[in-house]
């Protein structure tokens, strides 16, 4: 007796809209056409669960600016590859910035070209945020600001990356007294020679919760007085808010007019260093006692601090960099050209400086502190 034949109904899994599009393309256009990965086909209403079409590799994502850039990329539904050299527990905070599976972490070696190629081979955007405030025995300023950016730009060019964004500094110059700023100027030139379409971002001193600008001066409360070259009356600063810088960088990944340009990111106001530090101490309700110190003496003290085997309080290069006035970039496009309105320092400084207050003044109003005087030069 023949066994009864049972037919099993197999139901196909529902296909997403990008998958249907890709399948239709392969049927009607033939298999010779290159199929696009669904990660680069924009769809959705916007947000972390959408797909922006940006697949970005962010070098230096574990740093101060990097976490904000990753957050803005993840917020609009981008896929982000994050190369890292630190312990895995040091990058846990980044995992929450994107939808499930949108953030990929990749261990890499800055001196291994194959490691760099692996990090950029699937991306259409590469962002270089690598930086360091002091030199180490393993990486000096030339490595950090020249050699590594050139290697990343070269690997990105060979991989066919559409957008390469390199972050430098507003005061980067071959003639600067600061070694780091001279190295950044050389790095810009090297990146541009390898990747002519690169977008170069030149921000001024960046302030935010984890910065080394406002927090640096606020921590001088432990020294009871603040040393300033010429009391800070010969130095002009124009700090920019970290969230504005990250928004500008992310907007540059989408702006077709940004290709090959150099942008200067600055805040809306310029301050004498004396008035800026006075405002910082006023916001923290600490006594401001400045005293003049010659540059060569201050640099010598910074050199002594730089010999520390731990993170130095300051260095010779930082002393020189802090006392260099920010240039006025009249001929370069800025944040406004990328659709970002610069945020005044007075609106966000409390986020940075509240933790430097004593318990007595912890909840005092911002209006109790007079805004810092601004200058127009």
CSV table of C-alpha atoms in Angstrom, one decimal:
chain,number,residue,atom,x,y,z
A,1,UNK,CA,0.0,0.0,0.0
A,2,UNK,CA,1.5,3.3,-1.1
A,3,UNK,CA,2.3,5.7,1.7
A,4,UNK,CA,0.3,8.8,1.8
A,5,UNK,CA,2.1,11.8,0.4
A,6,UNK,CA,1.9,14.9,2.5
A,7,UNK,CA,2.6,18.3,1.0
A,8,UNK,CA,4.3,20.9,3.3
A,9,UNK,CA,3.5,24.5,2.6
A,10,UNK,CA,6.6,26.7,3.0
A,11,UNK,CA,5.9,30.4,3.4
A,12,UNK,CA,8.6,32.8,2.4
A,13,UNK,CA,9.7,35.4,4.9
A,14,UNK,CA,8.4,38.9,4.1
A,15,UNK,CA,10.9,41.0,2.2
A,16,UNK,CA,11.8,44.6,3.1
A,17,UNK,CA,11.3,47.4,0.6
A,18,UNK,CA,15.0,47.6,-0.2
A,19,UNK,CA,15.2,43.9,-0.7
A,20,UNK,CA,12.2,43.9,-3.1
A,21,UNK,CA,13.9,46.8,-5.0
A,22,UNK,CA,17.1,44.9,-5.3
A,23,UNK,CA,15.4,41.7,-6.3
A,24,UNK,CA,13.4,43.5,-9.0
A,25,UNK,CA,16.6,45.1,-10.3
A,26,UNK,CA,18.3,41.8,-10.6
A,27,UNK,CA,15.4,40.2,-12.5
A,28,UNK,CA,14.8,43.0,-15.0
A,29,UNK,CA,18.3,44.4,-15.4
A,30,UNK,CA,20.3,41.2,-15.3
A,31,UNK,CA,22.9,40.0,-12.9
A,32,UNK,CA,25.7,42.0,-14.4
A,33,UNK,CA,24.7,45.1,-12.5
A,34,UNK,CA,26.4,45.7,-9.2
A,35,UNK,CA,23.9,45.4,-6.3
A,36,UNK,CA,23.8,48.0,-3.6
A,37,UNK,CA,23.9,47.0,0.0
A,38,UNK,CA,20.7,47.9,1.9
A,39,UNK,CA,22.7,50.0,4.3
A,40,UNK,CA,23.4,52.7,1.6
A,41,UNK,CA,19.8,52.9,0.3
A,42,UNK,CA,18.0,55.6,2.4
A,43,UNK,CA,14.6,54.8,3.7
A,44,UNK,CA,12.5,55.5,6.7
A,45,UNK,CA,11.1,58.7,8.3
A,46,UNK,CA,14.4,59.7,10.0
A,47,UNK,CA,15.7,58.7,13.4
A,48,UNK,CA,17.8,55.9,14.8
A,49,UNK,CA,15.7,53.1,13.3
A,50,UNK,CA,15.8,54.6,9.8
A,51,UNK,CA,18.6,54.2,7.2
A,52,UNK,CA,20.3,57.5,6.2
A,53,UNK,CA,22.4,55.9,3.5
A,54,UNK,CA,25.6,56.9,5.3
A,55,UNK,CA,28.1,54.2,6.2
A,56,UNK,CA,30.8,56.0,8.1
A,57,UNK,CA,34.1,55.0,9.6
A,58,UNK,CA,34.9,57.3,12.5
A,59,UNK,CA,38.6,57.3,13.6
A,60,UNK,CA,39.0,58.9,17.0
A,61,UNK,CA,35.4,58.1,18.1
A,62,UNK,CA,36.5,57.4,21.6
A,63,UNK,CA,37.7,61.0,22.2
A,64,UNK,CA,35.9,64.1,23.3
A,65,UNK,CA,34.5,65.2,19.9
A,66,UNK,CA,34.0,61.6,18.7
A,67,UNK,CA,31.2,60.7,21.0
A,68,UNK,CA,29.1,63.6,19.7
A,69,UNK,CA,29.8,62.8,16.1
A,70,UNK,CA,28.8,59.2,16.6
A,71,UNK,CA,25.7,60.2,18.4
A,72,UNK,CA,24.6,62.5,15.6
A,73,UNK,CA,25.3,59.9,13.0
A,74,UNK,CA,23.4,57.3,14.9
A,75,UNK,CA,20.5,59.6,15.5
A,76,UNK,CA,19.8,59.9,11.8
A,77,UNK,CA,20.1,56.2,11.2
A,78,UNK,CA,23.7,55.8,9.9
A,79,UNK,CA,25.8,52.7,10.1
A,80,UNK,CA,29.0,53.5,12.0
A,81,UNK,CA,32.3,51.6,12.0
A,82,UNK,CA,34.3,52.5,15.1
A,83,UNK,CA,38.0,51.5,15.0
A,84,UNK,CA,39.5,51.4,18.6
A,85,UNK,CA,42.7,50.7,20.3
A,86,UNK,CA,41.5,51.0,23.9
A,87,UNK,CA,39.9,48.5,26.2
A,88,UNK,CA,36.4,47.3,25.2
A,89,UNK,CA,35.0,48.8,28.4
A,90,UNK,CA,36.1,52.2,27.3
A,91,UNK,CA,33.7,52.2,24.3
A,92,UNK,CA,30.6,50.8,26.0
A,93,UNK,CA,29.0,54.2,26.1
A,94,UNK,CA,29.0,54.4,22.3
A,95,UNK,CA,26.9,51.2,21.9
A,96,UNK,CA,23.7,53.1,23.0
A,97,UNK,CA,24.1,55.7,20.3
A,98,UNK,CA,22.8,53.7,17.4
A,99,UNK,CA,20.0,51.2,16.6
A,100,UNK,CA,20.7,47.5,17.1
A,101,UNK,CA,23.5,46.3,14.7
A,102,UNK,CA,24.2,49.8,13.4
A,103,UNK,CA,27.4,50.3,15.3
A,104,UNK,CA,30.4,48.0,14.5
A,105,UNK,CA,33.5,48.0,16.6
A,106,UNK,CA,36.8,47.1,15.0
A,107,UNK,CA,40.2,46.8,16.7
A,108,UNK,CA,42.9,48.4,14.7
A,109,UNK,CA,46.6,49.4,14.6
A,110,UNK,CA,47.4,52.9,13.5
A,111,UNK,CA,50.7,51.7,11.9
A,112,UNK,CA,49.2,48.7,10.1
A,113,UNK,CA,47.9,49.7,6.6
A,114,UNK,CA,45.9,46.5,6.2
A,115,UNK,CA,44.1,47.3,9.4
A,116,UNK,CA,43.2,50.7,8.1
A,117,UNK,CA,42.0,49.3,4.8
A,118,UNK,CA,39.8,46.8,6.6
A,119,UNK,CA,38.2,49.7,8.6
A,120,UNK,CA,37.3,51.8,5.5
A,121,UNK,CA,36.6,49.2,2.8
A,122,UNK,CA,32.8,49.1,3.3
A,123,UNK,CA,32.3,52.8,4.0
A,124,UNK,CA,31.2,55.7,1.8
A,125,UNK,CA,32.2,58.3,4.5
A,126,UNK,CA,35.4,58.4,6.5
A,127,UNK,CA,35.9,60.9,9.4
A,128,UNK,CA,39.3,61.5,11.0
A,129,UNK,CA,39.0,62.9,14.5
A,130,UNK,CA,42.3,61.5,15.8
A,131,UNK,CA,44.2,64.0,18.0
A,132,UNK,CA,46.4,64.3,21.1
A,133,UNK,CA,47.3,67.2,23.4
A,134,UNK,CA,50.7,65.8,24.3
A,135,UNK,CA,53.3,63.6,22.8
A,136,UNK,CA,54.1,60.1,24.0
A,137,UNK,CA,57.1,57.8,23.5
A,138,UNK,CA,54.9,55.8,21.0
A,139,UNK,CA,53.2,58.6,19.1
A,140,UNK,CA,54.6,62.1,18.6
A,141,UNK,CA,52.7,65.0,16.9
A,142,UNK,CA,54.0,64.1,13.5
A,143,UNK,CA,52.6,60.6,13.8
A,144,UNK,CA,49.2,61.8,15.2
A,145,UNK,CA,48.6,64.7,12.9
A,146,UNK,CA,50.6,63.9,9.7
A,147,UNK,CA,51.5,60.2,9.2
A,148,UNK,CA,48.3,58.6,10.4
A,149,UNK,CA,45.9,61.0,8.6
A,150,UNK,CA,47.9,60.5,5.4
A,151,UNK,CA,47.6,56.7,5.7
A,152,UNK,CA,43.9,56.9,6.4
A,153,UNK,CA,43.3,59.3,3.4
A,154,UNK,CA,45.4,57.0,1.2
A,155,UNK,CA,43.4,53.9,2.2
A,156,UNK,CA,40.1,55.8,1.8
A,157,UNK,CA,41.1,56.9,-1.7
A,158,UNK,CA,42.0,53.4,-2.8
A,159,UNK,CA,38.8,52.0,-1.3
A,160,UNK,CA,36.6,54.5,-3.3
A,161,UNK,CA,35.3,56.4,-0.3
A,162,UNK,CA,33.0,59.2,-1.4
A,163,UNK,CA,33.5,61.7,1.5
A,164,UNK,CA,36.7,62.1,3.6
A,165,UNK,CA,36.5,64.6,6.4
A,166,UNK,CA,39.6,65.6,8.3
A,167,UNK,CA,39.5,67.7,11.5
A,168,UNK,CA,42.3,70.1,12.1
A,169,UNK,CA,42.5,73.4,14.1
A,170,UNK,CA,41.6,77.0,13.3
A,171,UNK,CA,45.1,78.2,14.2
A,172,UNK,CA,47.0,75.5,12.3
A,173,UNK,CA,49.9,77.2,10.5
A,174,UNK,CA,53.4,76.3,9.4
A,175,UNK,CA,54.7,79.5,11.2
A,176,UNK,CA,53.0,78.7,14.5
A,177,UNK,CA,55.1,78.6,17.7
A,178,UNK,CA,53.1,75.5,18.7
A,179,UNK,CA,54.5,72.2,17.5
A,180,UNK,CA,51.0,70.6,17.4
A,181,UNK,CA,49.6,73.4,15.3
A,182,UNK,CA,52.5,73.2,12.8
A,183,UNK,CA,52.0,69.4,12.6
A,184,UNK,CA,48.3,70.0,11.9
A,185,UNK,CA,49.1,72.4,9.1
A,186,UNK,CA,51.4,69.8,7.5
A,187,UNK,CA,48.7,67.1,8.0
A,188,UNK,CA,46.2,69.2,6.1
A,189,UNK,CA,48.6,69.6,3.2
A,190,UNK,CA,49.3,65.8,3.2
A,191,UNK,CA,45.6,64.9,3.3
A,192,UNK,CA,44.8,67.3,0.5
A,193,UNK,CA,47.6,65.9,-1.7
A,194,UNK,CA,46.4,62.3,-1.3
A,195,UNK,CA,42.6,63.0,-1.3
A,196,UNK,CA,42.0,66.3,-3.2
A,197,UNK,CA,38.2,66.2,-2.6
A,198,UNK,CA,38.7,65.9,1.2
A,199,UNK,CA,36.6,68.2,3.5
A,200,UNK,CA,38.9,69.9,6.1
A,201,UNK,CA,37.3,71.2,9.3
A,202,UNK,CA,39.2,73.8,11.3
A,203,UNK,CA,37.5,74.4,14.6
A,204,UNK,CA,38.6,76.8,17.3
A,205,UNK,CA,39.0,75.7,20.9
A,206,UNK,CA,36.0,73.4,21.6
A,207,UNK,CA,34.1,73.6,24.8
A,208,UNK,CA,31.7,71.0,26.3
A,209,UNK,CA,31.2,68.7,29.3
A,210,UNK,CA,34.4,66.7,28.8
A,211,UNK,CA,36.6,69.4,27.3
A,212,UNK,CA,40.1,70.4,28.2
A,213,UNK,CA,39.4,74.1,27.7
A,214,UNK,CA,36.9,75.5,30.2
A,215,UNK,CA,37.6,72.7,32.6
A,216,UNK,CA,41.3,73.4,32.4
A,217,UNK,CA,41.0,77.0,33.6
A,218,UNK,CA,38.3,76.1,36.2
A,219,UNK,CA,40.7,73.5,37.7
A,220,UNK,CA,43.2,76.3,38.5
A,221,UNK,CA,41.1,76.9,41.6
A,222,UNK,CA,43.4,74.2,43.2
A,223,UNK,CA,46.4,76.5,42.6
A,224,UNK,CA,44.6,79.5,44.3
A,225,UNK,CA,45.7,81.8,41.4
A,226,UNK,CA,45.8,81.7,37.6
A,227,UNK,CA,49.0,82.4,35.7
A,228,UNK,CA,48.4,84.2,32.4
A,229,UNK,CA,50.9,85.6,29.9
A,230,UNK,CA,50.4,89.4,29.8
A,231,UNK,CA,47.4,88.7,32.1
A,232,UNK,CA,45.6,87.5,29.0
A,233,UNK,CA,45.1,90.9,27.5
A,234,UNK,CA,47.0,90.1,24.3
A,235,UNK,CA,45.1,86.8,23.5
A,236,UNK,CA,41.7,86.6,21.8
A,237,UNK,CA,39.7,83.4,21.9
A,238,UNK,CA,36.5,82.5,20.0
A,239,UNK,CA,35.5,79.1,21.5
A,240,UNK,CA,32.9,76.9,19.7
A,241,UNK,CA,30.4,74.5,21.3
A,242,UNK,CA,31.1,70.8,20.7
A,243,UNK,CA,27.5,69.9,19.6
A,244,UNK,CA,27.7,72.6,16.9
A,245,UNK,CA,31.0,71.1,15.6
A,246,UNK,CA,29.6,67.6,15.5
A,247,UNK,CA,26.4,68.8,13.7
A,248,UNK,CA,28.5,70.7,11.2
A,249,UNK,CA,30.7,67.6,10.5
A,250,UNK,CA,27.6,65.4,10.0
A,251,UNK,CA,25.9,67.9,7.8
A,252,UNK,CA,29.1,68.0,5.7
A,253,UNK,CA,28.6,64.3,4.9
A,254,UNK,CA,25.4,65.2,3.0
A,255,UNK,CA,26.1,68.6,1.6
A,256,UNK,CA,27.1,68.3,-2.1
A,257,UNK,CA,28.7,71.8,-2.1
A,258,UNK,CA,31.1,70.9,0.8
A,259,UNK,CA,33.4,68.6,-1.3
A,260,UNK,CA,36.9,69.8,-1.4
A,261,UNK,CA,36.3,72.8,0.8
A,262,UNK,CA,38.0,74.0,4.1
A,263,UNK,CA,35.6,75.1,6.8
A,264,UNK,CA,36.3,77.3,9.9
A,265,UNK,CA,34.1,76.5,12.9
A,266,UNK,CA,34.0,79.2,15.5
A,267,UNK,CA,31.6,80.5,18.1
A,268,UNK,CA,29.6,83.7,17.7
A,269,UNK,CA,31.7,85.8,20.1
A,270,UNK,CA,35.3,86.7,20.6
A,271,UNK,CA,36.8,87.3,24.1
A,272,UNK,CA,40.0,88.5,25.6
A,273,UNK,CA,41.5,85.5,27.5
A,274,UNK,CA,41.5,87.6,30.7
A,275,UNK,CA,37.8,88.3,30.5
A,276,UNK,CA,37.0,84.7,29.5
A,277,UNK,CA,38.9,83.2,32.5
A,278,UNK,CA,37.3,85.8,34.8
A,279,UNK,CA,33.9,84.7,33.6
A,280,UNK,CA,34.7,81.0,34.2
A,281,UNK,CA,35.6,81.8,37.8
A,282,UNK,CA,32.5,84.0,38.2
A,283,UNK,CA,30.3,81.2,36.9
A,284,UNK,CA,31.9,78.8,39.4
A,285,UNK,CA,31.7,81.4,42.2
A,286,UNK,CA,35.4,81.1,42.9
A,287,UNK,CA,37.8,83.9,43.7
A,288,UNK,CA,39.7,85.0,40.5
A,289,UNK,CA,43.3,85.9,41.3
A,290,UNK,CA,45.3,86.3,38.1
A,291,UNK,CA,49.0,87.1,37.9
A,292,UNK,CA,51.3,87.8,35.0
A,293,UNK,CA,53.9,85.2,34.0
A,294,UNK,CA,56.4,85.5,31.2
A,295,UNK,CA,55.9,83.1,28.4
A,296,UNK,CA,59.4,81.5,28.6
A,297,UNK,CA,58.9,80.9,32.4
A,298,UNK,CA,55.4,79.4,31.8
A,299,UNK,CA,56.7,77.3,28.9
A,300,UNK,CA,59.5,76.0,31.2
A,301,UNK,CA,56.9,75.0,33.9
A,302,UNK,CA,54.8,73.3,31.2
A,303,UNK,CA,57.9,71.4,30.1
A,304,UNK,CA,58.4,70.1,33.6
A,305,UNK,CA,54.7,69.0,33.9
A,306,UNK,CA,55.1,67.3,30.5
A,307,UNK,CA,57.7,65.0,31.9
A,308,UNK,CA,55.1,63.3,34.1
A,309,UNK,CA,54.5,59.6,33.3
A,310,UNK,CA,50.8,60.2,33.8
A,311,UNK,CA,48.5,62.6,32.0
A,312,UNK,CA,50.2,65.9,32.4
A,313,UNK,CA,48.4,68.9,33.9
A,314,UNK,CA,49.8,71.1,31.1
A,315,UNK,CA,52.7,71.0,28.6
A,316,UNK,CA,55.0,73.4,26.9
A,317,UNK,CA,53.0,73.1,23.7
A,318,UNK,CA,49.6,73.6,25.5
A,319,UNK,CA,50.9,76.8,27.1
A,320,UNK,CA,51.9,78.2,23.7
A,321,UNK,CA,48.7,77.1,22.1
A,322,UNK,CA,46.5,78.6,24.7
A,323,UNK,CA,48.1,82.0,24.3
A,324,UNK,CA,47.8,82.1,20.5
A,325,UNK,CA,44.9,84.4,19.4
A,326,UNK,CA,42.3,82.8,17.2
A,327,UNK,CA,42.4,84.1,13.6
A,328,UNK,CA,39.3,85.6,12.1
A,329,UNK,CA,38.4,83.4,9.1
A,330,UNK,CA,36.8,85.9,6.8
A,331,UNK,CA,37.5,84.0,3.6
A,332,UNK,CA,36.4,80.5,4.8
A,333,UNK,CA,32.9,79.1,5.0
A,334,UNK,CA,31.6,78.4,8.5
A,335,UNK,CA,28.9,76.6,10.5
A,336,UNK,CA,26.2,78.8,9.0
A,337,UNK,CA,27.1,77.5,5.5
A,338,UNK,CA,26.3,74.0,6.8
A,339,UNK,CA,23.0,75.0,8.4
A,340,UNK,CA,24.2,75.3,12.0
A,341,UNK,CA,23.7,78.4,14.1
A,342,UNK,CA,26.6,78.8,16.5
A,343,UNK,CA,25.7,78.6,20.2
A,344,UNK,CA,26.9,81.4,22.5
A,345,UNK,CA,29.3,80.3,25.3
A,346,UNK,CA,27.0,81.9,28.0
A,347,UNK,CA,24.2,79.5,27.1
A,348,UNK,CA,26.1,76.2,27.6
A,349,UNK,CA,29.0,77.1,30.0
A,350,UNK,CA,26.9,76.1,33.0
A,351,UNK,CA,26.7,72.5,31.8
A,352,UNK,CA,30.5,72.4,32.0
A,353,UNK,CA,31.2,74.5,35.0
A,354,UNK,CA,28.5,73.5,37.5
A,355,UNK,CA,30.5,70.6,38.8
A,356,UNK,CA,33.3,73.1,39.8
A,357,UNK,CA,30.9,74.9,42.2
A,358,UNK,CA,30.8,74.4,45.9
A,359,UNK,CA,27.6,73.0,47.4
A,360,UNK,CA,26.5,76.4,48.5
A,361,UNK,CA,26.3,77.7,44.9
A,362,UNK,CA,25.4,74.5,43.2
A,363,UNK,CA,21.9,75.6,42.2
A,364,UNK,CA,22.4,79.4,41.9
A,365,UNK,CA,21.0,81.1,38.8
A,366,UNK,CA,23.1,81.7,35.7
A,367,UNK,CA,21.9,85.4,35.6
A,368,UNK,CA,23.9,86.1,38.8
A,369,UNK,CA,27.1,86.0,36.7
A,370,UNK,CA,27.9,88.8,34.3
A,371,UNK,CA,28.6,87.7,30.7
A,372,UNK,CA,32.2,88.0,29.6
A,373,UNK,CA,33.1,91.1,27.6
A,374,UNK,CA,33.4,90.6,23.9
A,375,UNK,CA,35.8,92.2,21.4
A,376,UNK,CA,35.5,92.8,17.7
A,377,UNK,CA,39.2,92.2,16.7
